[in-house]
Amino acid sequence: MSESDGPKQVDDPDYHNVDHTAVQTCGWTKNALRGEGKCYKNIFYGIESHRCIQMTPVVKCNERCVFCWRDHAGHAYELGDVEWDDPAAVADASIELQRELLAGFGGNDQVPEDVFEGAMEPRHVAISLDGEPTLYPYLPELIAEFHARDITTFLVSNGTKPDVLADCDPTQLYVSVDAPDRGTFESTVKAVEDGAWESLIETLDVLAGKDETRTVIRTTLVGDHNAHHPEWYAAMCDRADADFVELKAYMHVGHSRGRLDRDNMPEHEDVVAFAEEMQAFLPAHDVLKEVPASRVAMLARDEDTWVPKLEKDSSFWQGDALAASTGTH
């Protein structure tokens, strides 16, 4: 499958894409193939990194976060120029692109054959690569399409489209809350549409109404920008009735280096300390987990944070992945 000239990131990294669907291999996927460690999402939630696709159905964002490692110029095209593929085509493209990207690991002495074969039959998709997924007009249907193939989904959104998120039921829904107040939101997130802050607050109420979907409030902590008022962040998490709260350090990489200094990157200890400050206002979330290598901390209500379907010994990871990838489940 060759790359098209559809909308995609205009600078490094150069995503592999089919029309508006883009995929890039996560570094943790490569590490997992070689037996060199797995993403913190494996530790927190059970995701097998070598069987996870990192993709987006739209490479466009309606925010210009100062901490984003992507080139904001890549988000400038007009959606009116896009001919949208249907959800089945997006799912097919995601799987085929992933296989192309990982094909070179076949025969690698560092990669066990069974691990490589598993990677060729992905069982999880992170809809989080770039852009804002809710700008794709068939996002709820896309999630349903992946689930029909027995592929679990983690959706990451900036919360600017609460009506869309109300109709989305991924395995786990992340909403980015990167400011505890309107002023910080305007200076850190820099939304390009009016009413984004109000939409985010409405999205918190949408999350609170989710009964089946696991929900996560995620915050990228940026020193001297948004790492203040933990009690206000906690109030937003409480309003959303979030199952989990994730706090991750800003990383001084990519295009963010032109907007921020390395000193804006918190140490892991800073992230944990902020999590503990928030925890004081979220007594129900009395479990704190951390992964120092990723500078991330999580607050949870229960010690067991794994998605039940993704337990190591579950039939999901040993199931008929080929049938799943072709949509026959």
XYZ file of C-alpha atoms in Angstrom:
329
model
C 0.000 0.000 0.000
C 1.574 3.270 -1.043
C 1.268 6.624 0.663
C -1.178 9.075 -0.893
C -1.048 12.824 -1.071
C -3.794 13.183 1.521
C -3.483 15.527 4.512
C -0.684 14.551 6.830
C 2.064 16.026 8.963
C 4.108 18.386 6.781
C 7.378 17.978 8.673
C 9.229 15.347 10.653
C 7.991 12.833 11.701
C 6.733 11.738 8.303
C 3.629 9.696 8.988
C 2.622 6.803 6.755
C -0.858 7.483 5.485
C -3.690 6.444 3.227
C -5.778 9.498 2.425
C -6.524 11.096 5.826
C -5.662 8.006 7.927
C -2.171 8.194 9.405
C -0.121 5.654 11.353
C 3.276 5.851 12.993
C 5.098 3.135 14.874
C 5.466 3.981 18.544
C 8.945 3.606 20.015
C 7.512 1.311 22.669
C 6.146 -0.990 19.954
C 9.669 -1.404 18.614
C 11.045 -1.904 22.116
C 8.442 -4.566 22.878
C 9.260 -6.461 19.687
C 12.913 -6.608 20.736
C 12.097 -7.457 24.352
C 13.336 -4.080 25.599
C 10.330 -2.961 27.619
C 6.731 -1.917 27.137
C 4.696 1.287 27.291
C 3.348 2.469 30.631
C -0.091 1.595 29.261
C 0.925 -2.036 29.621
C 1.780 -1.486 33.274
C -1.355 0.533 34.020
C -3.937 -1.069 31.720
C -2.565 -4.274 30.178
C -1.936 -3.164 26.590
C 0.603 -5.351 24.782
C 2.748 -2.733 23.068
C 3.804 -4.885 20.101
C 0.147 -5.430 19.146
C -0.908 -1.784 19.441
C -1.532 0.559 16.485
C -0.913 4.281 17.012
C -3.097 6.104 14.495
C -5.405 9.001 13.754
C -8.292 9.376 11.299
C -7.526 13.082 10.848
C -4.231 14.973 10.961
C -5.691 18.296 12.003
C -6.086 19.912 15.398
C -8.186 22.809 16.636
C -5.709 23.658 19.391
C -2.095 24.868 19.353
C -0.743 23.586 22.663
C 2.623 25.084 23.513
C 3.910 21.686 24.687
C 2.935 19.762 21.531
C 5.914 18.131 19.818
C 4.189 18.335 16.451
C 4.524 21.036 13.825
C 1.426 23.210 14.108
C 1.732 24.030 10.404
C 0.662 20.463 9.686
C -2.777 21.227 11.120
C -3.570 24.135 8.821
C -5.409 22.463 5.950
C -9.159 22.866 5.531
C -11.446 19.948 6.372
C -13.772 20.985 3.567
C -11.136 19.714 1.134
C -11.096 16.203 2.601
C -12.983 13.333 0.982
C -13.723 11.207 4.016
C -13.168 7.459 3.884
C -15.748 5.276 5.597
C -14.873 3.632 8.937
C -14.156 0.217 7.411
C -11.647 1.765 5.022
C -9.968 3.648 7.864
C -9.715 0.461 9.930
C -8.330 -1.488 6.963
C -5.766 1.240 6.249
C -4.675 1.364 9.900
C -4.010 -2.376 10.030
C -2.250 -2.548 6.662
C -0.061 0.468 7.421
C 0.922 -1.063 10.754
C 1.925 -4.295 9.024
C 3.997 -2.397 6.472
C 5.762 -0.412 9.170
C 6.656 -3.526 11.177
C 7.421 -5.902 8.293
C 11.148 -5.264 8.613
C 11.179 -6.881 12.059
C 10.457 -10.251 10.475
C 13.589 -12.392 10.641
C 15.266 -10.045 13.124
C 17.319 -12.149 15.541
C 16.185 -9.913 18.413
C 12.483 -10.555 17.684
C 10.976 -13.962 18.538
C 8.880 -15.344 15.714
C 5.708 -15.611 17.795
C 6.075 -11.994 18.933
C 6.429 -10.821 15.334
C 3.416 -12.878 14.250
C 1.403 -11.290 17.047
C 2.454 -7.816 15.910
C 1.157 -8.603 12.420
C -2.289 -9.162 13.950
C -2.898 -6.059 16.130
C -5.455 -6.319 18.906
C -5.476 -2.724 20.156
C -5.585 0.728 18.592
C -4.643 4.021 20.218
C -6.531 6.769 18.390
C -4.050 9.358 19.528
C -1.269 9.900 17.010
C -1.968 13.487 15.998
C -4.766 15.961 15.430
C -8.147 15.886 17.143
C -9.999 12.612 16.313
C -13.469 14.092 16.909
C -12.991 16.145 13.729
C -13.418 12.909 11.750
C -17.169 12.815 11.046
C -17.597 9.062 11.576
C -15.608 8.584 14.770
C -18.290 6.694 16.752
C -18.729 4.347 13.803
C -14.959 3.882 13.502
C -14.717 2.814 17.131
C -17.582 0.379 16.577
C -15.780 -0.945 13.489
C -12.630 -1.717 15.453
C -14.671 -3.373 18.186
C -16.482 -5.504 15.597
C -13.026 -6.813 14.650
C -12.340 -7.565 18.330
C -9.756 -4.784 18.537
C -9.875 -2.678 21.693
C -9.681 1.108 21.494
C -8.204 3.941 23.525
C -9.425 7.332 22.308
C -7.598 10.554 23.240
C -9.477 13.826 22.752
C -9.063 17.459 23.733
C -12.724 17.636 24.722
C -13.765 20.380 22.299
C -16.544 18.292 20.737
C -18.701 17.045 23.632
C -21.582 16.063 21.345
C -19.309 13.706 19.423
C -17.789 12.225 22.570
C -21.256 11.578 23.953
C -21.754 9.127 21.069
C -18.308 7.506 21.382
C -17.870 4.383 23.481
C -14.249 3.284 23.195
C -12.699 0.790 25.564
C -11.135 3.745 27.350
C -11.698 7.459 26.769
C -9.006 9.988 27.610
C -9.762 13.691 27.750
C -6.889 16.140 28.000
C -7.297 18.711 30.761
C -4.168 20.816 30.463
C -5.269 23.855 32.441
C -7.078 24.353 35.746
C -8.609 27.698 34.745
C -9.576 29.742 31.704
C -6.534 32.022 31.767
C -4.067 29.134 31.826
C -6.105 27.376 29.142
C -5.817 30.354 26.831
C -2.060 30.721 27.313
C -1.156 27.017 27.268
C -3.691 25.329 24.990
C -4.311 28.213 22.571
C -7.540 26.914 21.028
C -8.248 28.220 17.533
C -12.041 28.148 17.980
C -14.177 30.244 20.298
C -15.854 28.490 23.210
C -13.249 25.735 23.631
C -13.038 26.177 27.408
C -16.813 25.978 27.758
C -16.820 22.868 25.550
C -14.215 21.225 27.748
C -16.324 21.843 30.854
C -19.343 20.349 29.051
C -17.209 17.341 28.150
C -16.518 16.722 31.839
C -20.256 16.235 32.294
C -20.312 13.887 29.286
C -17.635 11.772 30.952
C -19.620 11.660 34.170
C -22.488 10.136 32.208
C -20.403 7.274 30.798
C -21.403 3.989 32.425
C -19.654 1.379 30.272
C -16.638 3.303 28.972
C -13.642 3.677 31.280
C -12.657 7.334 31.545
C -9.352 9.094 32.109
C -8.465 12.727 32.713
C -4.942 13.253 31.422
C -2.765 16.287 32.049
C 0.584 17.197 30.541
C 2.413 19.152 33.220
C 4.544 22.020 31.921
C 6.759 23.843 34.402
C 6.029 27.580 34.730
C 2.850 27.169 32.650
C 0.122 24.903 33.994
C 1.577 23.034 36.988
C -0.361 24.958 39.629
C -3.619 24.792 41.595
C -3.856 21.005 41.978
C -7.126 21.505 43.846
C -8.707 23.054 40.737
C -7.567 20.148 38.575
C -8.974 17.798 41.196
C -12.330 19.574 41.070
C -12.471 19.014 37.303
C -11.619 15.332 37.732
C -14.307 15.034 40.374
C -16.877 16.695 38.121
C -16.003 14.203 35.356
C -16.229 11.286 37.820
C -13.113 9.993 36.045
C -12.049 6.428 36.679
C -8.398 7.400 36.389
C -6.261 10.524 36.481
C -3.004 10.529 34.531
C -0.303 13.159 35.012
C 2.623 13.157 32.616
C 5.627 15.413 32.301
C 6.055 17.595 29.252
C 8.966 16.274 27.203
C 11.327 18.713 25.517
C 11.237 17.095 22.066
C 10.175 17.860 18.512
C 8.755 21.239 17.587
C 7.971 22.089 21.216
C 11.648 22.960 21.576
C 10.952 26.113 19.590
C 8.290 27.204 22.093
C 9.581 26.012 25.466
C 12.857 25.572 27.288
C 14.234 22.347 28.676
C 13.682 23.807 32.147
C 9.923 23.532 31.485
C 10.233 19.733 31.606
C 9.335 18.453 35.090
C 11.305 15.678 36.729
C 9.440 12.485 37.567
C 9.523 13.423 41.238
C 7.726 16.670 40.393
C 4.968 14.739 38.630
C 4.484 12.389 41.570
C 4.439 15.297 44.014
C 1.731 17.044 41.989
C -0.268 13.813 41.854
C -0.066 13.537 45.633
C -1.247 17.126 45.984
C -4.247 16.360 43.764
C -4.905 13.131 45.631
C -5.508 15.106 48.801
C -8.614 16.512 47.087
C -9.629 13.181 45.512
C -9.919 10.838 48.504
C -11.703 8.142 46.479
C -8.639 7.879 44.234
C -6.407 6.508 46.948
C -4.208 4.389 44.665
C -1.125 6.010 43.135
C 0.953 4.231 40.498
C 3.976 5.550 38.662
C 6.369 4.701 35.836
C 9.569 6.714 36.220
C 10.851 5.921 32.716
C 7.839 7.731 31.246
C 7.601 10.425 33.943
C 3.965 9.517 34.483
C 1.777 8.981 37.557
C -1.767 7.672 37.803
C -4.463 8.020 40.437
C -7.093 5.289 40.634
C -9.885 4.104 42.883
C -8.779 0.458 42.894
C -5.423 -1.293 42.881
C -6.511 -3.425 39.908
C -6.444 -0.952 37.025
C -6.200 -3.399 34.134
C -8.939 -3.590 31.528
C -10.512 -6.978 32.374
C -10.431 -8.103 28.753
C -6.705 -7.359 28.598
C -5.548 -9.475 31.521
C -2.380 -11.377 30.617
C -4.065 -14.768 30.836
C -7.258 -13.731 29.039
C -8.290 -15.442 25.810
C -8.202 -12.047 24.080
C -4.441 -12.056 23.515
C -4.458 -15.676 22.393
C -7.598 -15.406 20.229
C -7.957 -15.730 16.478
C -6.347 -12.415 15.610
C -6.452 -13.096 11.882
C -10.228 -13.392 11.979
C -10.371 -10.248 14.080
C -8.247 -8.253 11.652
C -10.452 -9.206 8.704
C -13.663 -8.304 10.475
C -15.106 -11.811 10.748
C -15.812 -11.636 14.519
